[in-house]
């Protein structure tokens, strides 16, 4: 894998979808021409690559130039802006909807399906407002960054060093942005429900709400929290570095094995409120949960082991 | 002096930016690929950043001023650009505008020297 490959990979990641392939093919062709010229002038292959890439400039600046020629915010930040905007557009409305539904459903009033659907529709303007507000805040932050911070920083000599470009990760080491964000949000949501809104995991019967989980579950809760928080931490690491490493992959595997053990513990422990189960003749519910927990545990062990073996066998 | 140099550099860049499109269009009556155009402009005294020229070619192509095509006959494929008929019209208009502006600026500068 050459410096040129790494460079083109980074630029390609930041280009908009439209004309991406054509732009990268052209950029590659042009850089190769320049590399040939530099080699003809006596430079080695590697030195010529580094020199050509250096002259072209940082990947984010190159991508920004292809996106627009009117910079409102710092040029090298522009490509990331579009990524963040896409994440906000996807994640924020879902988060608002889920939070609102939880609040709506946790009121001790029986709701019909129609009422729930009407409530979801009524939440739509809030979702739109949330996204618009978030975009507004984002632009203000980036504008302030450009006017106040960036211009000061760019006065200092920051040399772009192609040798420090990260290697192109193989498929197993590549991080999918959407998946990682989902893991973080899902994990946070899980922690919130189990620690601050456990009442949601209840039986709703005859207009009343009966919590399903007893104190045995609460004894295991700190261990569940540790596993989930560790998983969130690893996802944040992957999001920040935009790639996995053998160490983070190993940590993820250990976290998943730990989670599987917790699932097996939960399946074997008496975590359900017996009074409620027997009073309302719901013996099948704990059985179903146990089966699901065991299947979940086995699935986690097998799935995580397969992923980890693939990671070990893949070249980084 | 540092601040003055910064101001001067910025303004010089603005001045060059204003004529860059005209300079690029003037060379595209014959087909060029990006790198050959950089070399041609450099040889004629116009120093241009590759990172500026390549996206500019793409933007001019998108606006319909250029016609782009890939030449895959050589060992390495190259994307060639040349003026479209719209590009030739626009170039003629821009050239007239430049000469008009140039005369006006000359007059202003001569007045200043008197």
CSV table of C-alpha atoms in Angstrom, one decimal:
chain,number,residue,atom,x,y,z
A,1,UNK,CA,0.0,0.0,0.0
A,2,UNK,CA,1.6,3.2,-1.2
A,3,UNK,CA,1.3,6.7,0.2
A,4,UNK,CA,-0.6,7.6,-2.9
A,5,UNK,CA,-3.2,4.9,-2.1
A,6,UNK,CA,-3.6,6.2,1.4
A,7,UNK,CA,-3.9,9.7,0.2
A,8,UNK,CA,-6.5,9.0,-2.4
A,9,UNK,CA,-8.4,6.9,0.1
A,10,UNK,CA,-8.6,9.8,2.5
A,11,UNK,CA,-9.7,12.3,-0.2
A,12,UNK,CA,-12.3,9.9,-1.6
A,13,UNK,CA,-13.9,9.5,1.9
A,14,UNK,CA,-14.4,13.3,2.0
A,15,UNK,CA,-15.8,13.9,-1.5
A,16,UNK,CA,-19.5,14.1,-2.1
A,17,UNK,CA,-21.1,11.0,-3.7
A,18,UNK,CA,-21.7,12.7,-7.0
A,19,UNK,CA,-18.7,12.4,-9.5
A,20,UNK,CA,-16.6,10.8,-6.7
A,21,UNK,CA,-15.1,8.1,-8.8
A,22,UNK,CA,-14.4,10.4,-11.7
A,23,UNK,CA,-12.7,12.9,-9.5
A,24,UNK,CA,-10.5,10.4,-7.8
A,25,UNK,CA,-9.5,8.7,-11.1
A,26,UNK,CA,-8.6,12.1,-12.5
A,27,UNK,CA,-6.7,13.1,-9.3
A,28,UNK,CA,-4.8,9.8,-9.4
A,29,UNK,CA,-3.9,10.2,-13.0
A,30,UNK,CA,-2.6,13.8,-12.4
A,31,UNK,CA,-0.6,12.8,-9.3
A,32,UNK,CA,1.0,9.9,-11.2
A,33,UNK,CA,2.1,12.3,-14.0
A,34,UNK,CA,3.7,14.5,-11.4
A,35,UNK,CA,5.4,11.5,-9.7
A,36,UNK,CA,6.8,10.4,-13.0
A,37,UNK,CA,8.3,13.9,-13.5
A,38,UNK,CA,9.8,14.0,-10.1
A,39,UNK,CA,11.3,10.5,-10.6
A,40,UNK,CA,12.8,11.7,-13.9
A,41,UNK,CA,14.4,14.5,-11.9
A,42,UNK,CA,16.2,11.9,-9.7
A,43,UNK,CA,13.8,11.3,-6.8
A,44,UNK,CA,13.1,7.8,-5.6
A,45,UNK,CA,9.5,6.4,-6.1
A,46,UNK,CA,8.7,7.0,-2.4
A,47,UNK,CA,10.2,10.4,-2.2
A,48,UNK,CA,8.4,11.4,-5.4
A,49,UNK,CA,5.1,10.2,-4.0
A,50,UNK,CA,5.6,12.2,-0.8
A,51,UNK,CA,6.6,15.3,-2.7
A,52,UNK,CA,3.7,15.2,-5.1
A,53,UNK,CA,1.2,14.6,-2.3
A,54,UNK,CA,2.7,17.3,-0.2
A,55,UNK,CA,2.3,19.8,-3.1
A,56,UNK,CA,-1.3,18.8,-3.6
A,57,UNK,CA,-2.1,19.4,0.1
A,58,UNK,CA,-4.1,18.0,3.0
A,59,UNK,CA,-6.9,15.7,1.9
A,60,UNK,CA,-9.6,17.8,3.6
A,61,UNK,CA,-8.5,20.9,1.7
A,62,UNK,CA,-8.4,19.1,-1.6
A,63,UNK,CA,-11.9,17.7,-1.0
A,64,UNK,CA,-13.1,21.1,0.1
A,65,UNK,CA,-11.9,22.7,-3.1
A,66,UNK,CA,-13.8,20.2,-5.2
A,67,UNK,CA,-17.0,20.9,-3.1
A,68,UNK,CA,-17.1,24.7,-3.3
A,69,UNK,CA,-14.9,27.7,-4.0
A,70,UNK,CA,-16.7,30.0,-1.5
A,71,UNK,CA,-15.5,29.2,2.0
A,72,UNK,CA,-17.9,30.2,4.7
A,73,UNK,CA,-16.3,28.1,7.3
A,74,UNK,CA,-12.7,26.8,7.6
A,75,UNK,CA,-11.9,24.9,4.4
A,76,UNK,CA,-10.5,21.8,5.9
A,77,UNK,CA,-13.6,21.5,8.1
A,78,UNK,CA,-16.1,21.7,5.2
A,79,UNK,CA,-16.0,18.0,4.2
A,80,UNK,CA,-16.7,16.9,7.8
A,81,UNK,CA,-19.6,19.4,8.0
A,82,UNK,CA,-21.5,17.3,5.5
A,83,UNK,CA,-20.9,14.1,7.4
A,84,UNK,CA,-22.0,15.7,10.7
A,85,UNK,CA,-25.1,17.1,9.0
A,86,UNK,CA,-26.1,13.7,7.7
A,87,UNK,CA,-25.7,12.2,11.2
A,88,UNK,CA,-27.8,14.9,12.8
A,89,UNK,CA,-30.5,14.5,10.1
A,90,UNK,CA,-30.6,10.7,10.8
A,91,UNK,CA,-30.0,10.4,14.6
A,92,UNK,CA,-31.7,13.5,16.1
A,93,UNK,CA,-35.2,12.9,14.8
A,94,UNK,CA,-35.1,9.3,15.9
A,95,UNK,CA,-33.8,10.3,19.3
A,96,UNK,CA,-36.5,12.9,19.8
A,97,UNK,CA,-39.2,10.5,18.7
A,98,UNK,CA,-38.0,7.8,21.0
A,99,UNK,CA,-37.7,10.1,24.0
A,100,UNK,CA,-41.1,11.6,23.4
A,101,UNK,CA,-42.7,8.2,23.0
A,102,UNK,CA,-41.1,6.9,26.2
A,103,UNK,CA,-42.4,9.9,28.1
A,104,UNK,CA,-45.9,9.5,26.5
A,105,UNK,CA,-46.2,5.8,27.1
A,106,UNK,CA,-44.9,5.9,30.7
A,107,UNK,CA,-47.9,7.9,31.8
A,108,UNK,CA,-50.2,5.5,33.6
A,109,UNK,CA,-53.0,5.9,31.0
A,110,UNK,CA,-54.1,3.2,28.6
A,111,UNK,CA,-53.3,4.4,25.0
A,112,UNK,CA,-55.0,3.1,21.8
A,113,UNK,CA,-52.9,2.5,18.7
A,114,UNK,CA,-54.6,5.5,17.0
A,115,UNK,CA,-53.7,7.8,19.9
A,116,UNK,CA,-50.1,6.7,19.7
A,117,UNK,CA,-50.0,7.2,15.9
A,118,UNK,CA,-51.5,10.7,16.3
A,119,UNK,CA,-48.9,11.5,18.9
A,120,UNK,CA,-46.1,10.4,16.6
A,121,UNK,CA,-47.5,12.7,13.8
A,122,UNK,CA,-47.7,15.5,16.4
A,123,UNK,CA,-44.0,15.0,17.2
A,124,UNK,CA,-42.9,15.6,13.6
A,125,UNK,CA,-42.7,19.4,13.9
A,126,UNK,CA,-40.5,19.0,17.0
A,127,UNK,CA,-38.2,16.6,15.1
A,128,UNK,CA,-37.9,19.1,12.2
A,129,UNK,CA,-37.3,22.0,14.7
A,130,UNK,CA,-34.7,19.9,16.5
A,131,UNK,CA,-32.7,19.3,13.3
A,132,UNK,CA,-33.0,22.9,12.2
A,133,UNK,CA,-31.8,24.1,15.6
A,134,UNK,CA,-28.9,21.7,15.6
A,135,UNK,CA,-27.8,22.8,12.1
A,136,UNK,CA,-28.0,26.4,13.3
A,137,UNK,CA,-25.8,25.7,16.3
A,138,UNK,CA,-23.4,23.7,14.2
A,139,UNK,CA,-23.0,26.6,11.7
A,140,UNK,CA,-22.5,29.1,14.5
A,141,UNK,CA,-19.8,26.9,16.1
A,142,UNK,CA,-18.0,26.4,12.8
A,143,UNK,CA,-18.3,30.1,12.0
A,144,UNK,CA,-16.8,31.1,15.3
A,145,UNK,CA,-14.1,28.5,14.8
A,146,UNK,CA,-13.2,30.1,11.5
A,147,UNK,CA,-13.3,33.7,12.6
A,148,UNK,CA,-11.8,33.4,16.1
A,149,UNK,CA,-9.8,30.2,16.4
A,150,UNK,CA,-8.9,28.9,12.9
A,151,UNK,CA,-7.4,32.1,11.5
A,152,UNK,CA,-5.1,32.2,14.5
A,153,UNK,CA,-4.0,28.6,14.2
A,154,UNK,CA,-3.5,28.8,10.4
A,155,UNK,CA,-1.0,31.6,10.9
A,156,UNK,CA,1.3,29.1,12.6
A,157,UNK,CA,3.3,27.0,10.2
A,158,UNK,CA,1.5,23.7,10.0
A,159,UNK,CA,3.3,21.4,7.6
A,160,UNK,CA,1.3,18.6,6.0
A,161,UNK,CA,3.4,15.4,6.3
A,162,UNK,CA,2.2,12.7,3.9
A,163,UNK,CA,4.2,10.1,5.9
A,164,UNK,CA,1.8,10.5,8.7
A,165,UNK,CA,-1.2,9.6,6.6
A,166,UNK,CA,-3.0,6.6,8.2
A,167,UNK,CA,-2.9,3.3,6.3
A,168,UNK,CA,-6.0,2.3,4.4
A,169,UNK,CA,-7.8,-0.1,6.7
A,170,UNK,CA,-8.9,-3.5,5.3
A,171,UNK,CA,-12.6,-4.2,5.4
A,172,UNK,CA,-12.4,-5.8,8.8
A,173,UNK,CA,-10.6,-2.8,10.3
A,174,UNK,CA,-12.7,-0.2,8.6
A,175,UNK,CA,-15.3,1.5,10.8
A,176,UNK,CA,-18.8,2.1,9.6
A,177,UNK,CA,-19.9,5.4,10.8
A,178,UNK,CA,-23.6,4.7,11.0
A,179,UNK,CA,-23.1,1.4,12.9
A,180,UNK,CA,-20.7,3.1,15.4
A,181,UNK,CA,-23.1,6.0,16.1
A,182,UNK,CA,-25.9,3.5,16.5
A,183,UNK,CA,-23.9,1.5,19.0
A,184,UNK,CA,-23.2,4.7,21.0
A,185,UNK,CA,-26.8,5.9,21.0
A,186,UNK,CA,-28.2,2.4,21.5
A,187,UNK,CA,-25.9,1.8,24.4
A,188,UNK,CA,-26.8,5.2,26.0
A,189,UNK,CA,-30.5,4.5,25.6
A,190,UNK,CA,-30.1,1.1,27.1
A,191,UNK,CA,-28.3,2.5,30.2
A,192,UNK,CA,-31.0,5.2,30.5
A,193,UNK,CA,-33.8,2.6,30.5
A,194,UNK,CA,-32.2,0.2,32.9
A,195,UNK,CA,-31.0,2.8,35.4
A,196,UNK,CA,-33.5,5.6,35.2
A,197,UNK,CA,-36.7,4.3,33.7
A,198,UNK,CA,-36.8,0.6,34.7
A,199,UNK,CA,-40.6,1.1,35.1
A,200,UNK,CA,-40.9,0.8,31.3
A,201,UNK,CA,-40.0,-2.9,31.6
A,202,UNK,CA,-43.4,-3.7,33.1
A,203,UNK,CA,-46.5,-5.6,32.6
A,204,UNK,CA,-49.4,-3.3,31.6
A,205,UNK,CA,-52.6,-4.9,32.7
A,206,UNK,CA,-56.0,-3.6,33.4
A,207,UNK,CA,-54.8,0.0,33.3
A,208,UNK,CA,-52.0,-0.7,35.8
A,209,UNK,CA,-48.3,-1.0,35.4
A,210,UNK,CA,-46.4,-3.8,37.2
A,211,UNK,CA,-42.5,-3.7,37.2
A,212,UNK,CA,-41.2,-7.0,35.9
A,213,UNK,CA,-37.7,-6.9,37.3
A,214,UNK,CA,-36.9,-7.5,41.0
A,215,UNK,CA,-33.9,-6.7,43.3
A,216,UNK,CA,-31.9,-9.6,41.9
A,217,UNK,CA,-31.7,-7.8,38.6
A,218,UNK,CA,-30.6,-4.6,40.4
A,219,UNK,CA,-27.8,-6.5,42.0
A,220,UNK,CA,-26.5,-7.5,38.5
A,221,UNK,CA,-27.2,-4.0,37.1
A,222,UNK,CA,-23.7,-2.5,37.9
A,223,UNK,CA,-22.1,-5.3,36.0
A,224,UNK,CA,-24.4,-4.7,33.0
A,225,UNK,CA,-23.6,-1.0,33.2
A,226,UNK,CA,-19.8,-1.7,33.1
A,227,UNK,CA,-20.2,-3.9,30.0
A,228,UNK,CA,-22.4,-1.4,28.1
A,229,UNK,CA,-20.2,1.6,29.1
A,230,UNK,CA,-17.0,-0.2,28.0
A,231,UNK,CA,-18.7,-0.9,24.7
A,232,UNK,CA,-19.7,2.7,24.3
A,233,UNK,CA,-16.1,3.7,25.1
A,234,UNK,CA,-14.7,1.4,22.4
A,235,UNK,CA,-17.3,2.8,19.8
A,236,UNK,CA,-16.2,6.4,20.7
A,237,UNK,CA,-12.6,5.4,20.1
A,238,UNK,CA,-13.5,3.9,16.7
A,239,UNK,CA,-15.5,7.0,15.8
A,240,UNK,CA,-12.6,9.3,16.7
A,241,UNK,CA,-9.9,7.4,14.9
A,242,UNK,CA,-12.2,6.2,12.1
A,243,UNK,CA,-10.6,2.8,12.1
A,244,UNK,CA,-10.2,-0.3,14.4
A,245,UNK,CA,-6.8,-1.5,15.7
A,246,UNK,CA,-6.0,-5.0,16.8
A,247,UNK,CA,-6.1,-3.7,20.4
A,248,UNK,CA,-9.5,-2.1,20.1
A,249,UNK,CA,-10.8,-5.2,18.3
A,250,UNK,CA,-9.5,-7.4,21.1
A,251,UNK,CA,-11.1,-5.1,23.7
A,252,UNK,CA,-14.3,-5.3,21.8
A,253,UNK,CA,-14.2,-9.1,21.7
A,254,UNK,CA,-13.5,-9.2,25.5
A,255,UNK,CA,-16.4,-6.8,26.0
A,256,UNK,CA,-18.7,-9.0,23.9
A,257,UNK,CA,-17.7,-12.1,25.8
A,258,UNK,CA,-18.3,-10.3,29.1
A,259,UNK,CA,-21.8,-9.3,27.8
A,260,UNK,CA,-22.5,-12.9,26.9
A,261,UNK,CA,-21.6,-14.1,30.4
A,262,UNK,CA,-23.9,-11.4,31.8
A,263,UNK,CA,-26.7,-12.7,29.6
A,264,UNK,CA,-26.2,-16.2,30.8
A,265,UNK,CA,-26.2,-15.0,34.4
A,266,UNK,CA,-29.4,-13.1,33.8
A,267,UNK,CA,-30.9,-16.2,32.2
A,268,UNK,CA,-30.1,-18.3,35.3
A,269,UNK,CA,-30.9,-15.7,38.0
A,270,UNK,CA,-34.4,-15.2,39.4
A,271,UNK,CA,-34.7,-11.6,38.1
A,272,UNK,CA,-38.5,-11.5,37.6
A,273,UNK,CA,-41.1,-10.4,40.3
A,274,UNK,CA,-42.7,-13.7,41.3
A,275,UNK,CA,-45.8,-12.1,42.8
A,276,UNK,CA,-46.7,-10.4,39.6
A,277,UNK,CA,-45.9,-13.5,37.5
A,278,UNK,CA,-48.1,-15.9,39.6
A,279,UNK,CA,-50.9,-13.4,40.3
A,280,UNK,CA,-51.5,-12.7,36.6
A,281,UNK,CA,-50.6,-16.2,35.4
A,282,UNK,CA,-47.6,-15.1,33.3
A,283,UNK,CA,-45.3,-18.0,33.9
A,284,UNK,CA,-44.6,-18.1,30.2
A,285,UNK,CA,-43.0,-14.6,30.3
A,286,UNK,CA,-39.8,-15.5,32.3
A,287,UNK,CA,-39.4,-18.6,30.2
A,288,UNK,CA,-39.5,-16.6,27.0
A,289,UNK,CA,-37.0,-14.1,28.4
A,290,UNK,CA,-34.7,-16.9,29.6
A,291,UNK,CA,-34.7,-18.5,26.2
A,292,UNK,CA,-34.1,-15.2,24.5
A,293,UNK,CA,-31.2,-14.4,26.9
A,294,UNK,CA,-29.6,-17.8,26.3
A,295,UNK,CA,-29.9,-17.5,22.5
A,296,UNK,CA,-28.6,-13.9,22.8
A,297,UNK,CA,-25.6,-15.1,24.8
A,298,UNK,CA,-24.8,-18.0,22.5
A,299,UNK,CA,-25.2,-15.7,19.4
A,300,UNK,CA,-23.0,-13.1,21.0
A,301,UNK,CA,-20.2,-15.6,21.7
A,302,UNK,CA,-20.3,-17.1,18.2
A,303,UNK,CA,-20.8,-13.8,16.4
A,304,UNK,CA,-18.0,-12.0,18.3
A,305,UNK,CA,-15.6,-14.9,17.9
A,306,UNK,CA,-16.1,-15.1,14.2
A,307,UNK,CA,-15.6,-11.3,13.9
A,308,UNK,CA,-12.5,-11.4,16.0
A,309,UNK,CA,-11.0,-14.3,14.0
A,310,UNK,CA,-11.6,-12.4,10.8
A,311,UNK,CA,-9.9,-9.4,12.4
A,312,UNK,CA,-6.9,-11.4,13.3
A,313,UNK,CA,-6.6,-13.0,9.9
A,314,UNK,CA,-7.1,-9.7,8.0
A,315,UNK,CA,-4.1,-7.5,7.1
A,316,UNK,CA,-4.0,-4.1,8.7
B,1,UNK,CA,5.4,44.6,8.8
B,2,UNK,CA,4.0,41.1,9.3
B,3,UNK,CA,0.5,42.3,9.2
B,4,UNK,CA,1.2,44.4,6.1
B,5,UNK,CA,2.7,41.3,4.3
B,6,UNK,CA,-0.4,39.3,5.2
B,7,UNK,CA,-2.6,42.0,3.8
B,8,UNK,CA,-0.5,42.4,0.7
B,9,UNK,CA,-0.5,38.6,0.1
B,10,UNK,CA,-4.2,38.4,0.5
B,11,UNK,CA,-4.8,41.2,-1.9
B,12,UNK,CA,-2.3,39.9,-4.5
B,13,UNK,CA,-4.1,36.6,-4.4
B,14,UNK,CA,-7.5,38.4,-4.9
B,15,UNK,CA,-6.0,40.2,-7.9
B,16,UNK,CA,-4.7,36.9,-9.4
B,17,UNK,CA,-7.9,35.1,-8.7
B,18,UNK,CA,-9.8,37.7,-10.8
B,19,UNK,CA,-7.9,36.8,-14.0
B,20,UNK,CA,-7.4,33.1,-13.4
B,21,UNK,CA,-10.4,31.8,-15.2
B,22,UNK,CA,-9.5,34.0,-18.2
B,23,UNK,CA,-6.0,32.7,-18.2
B,24,UNK,CA,-7.1,29.1,-18.0
B,25,UNK,CA,-9.8,29.5,-20.7
B,26,UNK,CA,-7.2,31.2,-23.0
B,27,UNK,CA,-5.1,28.0,-23.1
B,28,UNK,CA,-7.9,25.5,-23.7
B,29,UNK,CA,-8.5,26.2,-27.4
B,30,UNK,CA,-6.2,23.1,-27.7
B,31,UNK,CA,-7.0,20.1,-25.5
B,32,UNK,CA,-5.0,19.8,-22.3
B,33,UNK,CA,-5.1,17.5,-19.3
B,34,UNK,CA,-4.7,19.0,-15.8
B,35,UNK,CA,-1.0,18.5,-15.4
B,36,UNK,CA,0.0,19.6,-18.9
B,37,UNK,CA,-2.1,22.8,-18.3
B,38,UNK,CA,-0.2,23.5,-15.1
B,39,UNK,CA,3.1,23.1,-16.9
B,40,UNK,CA,1.9,25.3,-19.8
B,41,UNK,CA,0.8,28.1,-17.5
B,42,UNK,CA,4.0,27.8,-15.4
B,43,UNK,CA,6.1,28.0,-18.6
B,44,UNK,CA,4.3,31.2,-19.5
B,45,UNK,CA,4.9,32.8,-16.1
B,46,UNK,CA,1.6,32.1,-14.4
B,47,UNK,CA,2.2,30.1,-11.2
B,48,UNK,CA,-0.8,28.2,-10.3
B,49,UNK,CA,-1.5,25.8,-7.4
B,50,UNK,CA,-2.6,22.3,-8.7
B,51,UNK,CA,-5.1,22.2,-5.9
B,52,UNK,CA,-6.7,25.4,-7.4
B,53,UNK,CA,-6.5,24.4,-11.0
B,54,UNK,CA,-7.9,20.9,-11.0
B,55,UNK,CA,-11.1,21.8,-9.2
B,56,UNK,CA,-11.4,24.9,-11.3
B,57,UNK,CA,-11.4,22.8,-14.5
B,58,UNK,CA,-14.1,20.6,-13.0
B,59,UNK,CA,-16.2,23.6,-12.1
B,60,UNK,CA,-15.8,25.1,-15.6
B,61,UNK,CA,-16.7,21.8,-17.1
B,62,UNK,CA,-19.9,21.6,-14.9
B,63,UNK,CA,-20.9,25.1,-16.1
B,64,UNK,CA,-20.6,23.9,-19.7
B,65,UNK,CA,-17.7,26.1,-20.6
B,66,UNK,CA,-15.4,23.1,-21.2
B,67,UNK,CA,-15.8,19.7,-22.9
B,68,UNK,CA,-14.1,16.9,-21.0
B,69,UNK,CA,-13.2,13.4,-22.2
B,70,UNK,CA,-11.1,10.6,-21.1
B,71,UNK,CA,-8.3,9.4,-23.4
B,72,UNK,CA,-7.8,5.7,-22.7
B,73,UNK,CA,-5.5,5.0,-25.6
B,74,UNK,CA,-2.3,5.8,-23.7
B,75,UNK,CA,-0.8,3.5,-21.0
B,76,UNK,CA,-2.2,5.9,-18.4
B,77,UNK,CA,-5.8,7.3,-19.0
B,78,UNK,CA,-5.9,11.1,-19.0
B,79,UNK,CA,-8.9,13.4,-18.8
B,80,UNK,CA,-8.6,16.1,-21.4
B,81,UNK,CA,-10.4,19.5,-21.4
B,82,UNK,CA,-11.0,21.9,-24.2
B,83,UNK,CA,-13.3,24.9,-24.7
B,84,UNK,CA,-16.9,24.2,-25.7
B,85,UNK,CA,-18.7,26.6,-28.0
B,86,UNK,CA,-20.3,28.2,-24.9
B,87,UNK,CA,-16.8,28.4,-23.4
B,88,UNK,CA,-15.5,30.2,-26.6
B,89,UNK,CA,-18.3,32.8,-26.4
B,90,UNK,CA,-17.7,33.4,-22.7
B,91,UNK,CA,-14.0,33.6,-23.3
B,92,UNK,CA,-14.5,36.3,-26.0
B,93,UNK,CA,-16.8,38.3,-23.7
B,94,UNK,CA,-14.4,38.0,-20.7
B,95,UNK,CA,-11.4,39.0,-22.9
B,96,UNK,CA,-13.3,42.2,-24.0
B,97,UNK,CA,-14.2,42.9,-20.4
B,98,UNK,CA,-10.6,42.4,-19.3
B,99,UNK,CA,-9.3,44.8,-21.9
B,100,UNK,CA,-11.9,47.4,-20.8
B,101,UNK,CA,-11.0,47.0,-17.2
B,102,UNK,CA,-7.3,47.1,-18.0
B,103,UNK,CA,-7.6,50.4,-19.8
B,104,UNK,CA,-9.7,51.8,-17.0
B,105,UNK,CA,-7.1,50.7,-14.4
B,106,UNK,CA,-4.3,52.1,-16.5
B,107,UNK,CA,-6.0,55.5,-16.6
B,108,UNK,CA,-6.6,55.5,-12.8
B,109,UNK,CA,-3.0,54.6,-12.1
B,110,UNK,CA,-1.7,57.3,-14.5
B,111,UNK,CA,-4.0,59.8,-12.8
B,112,UNK,CA,-2.5,58.8,-9.5
B,113,UNK,CA,1.0,59.3,-10.7
B,114,UNK,CA,0.3,62.8,-12.0
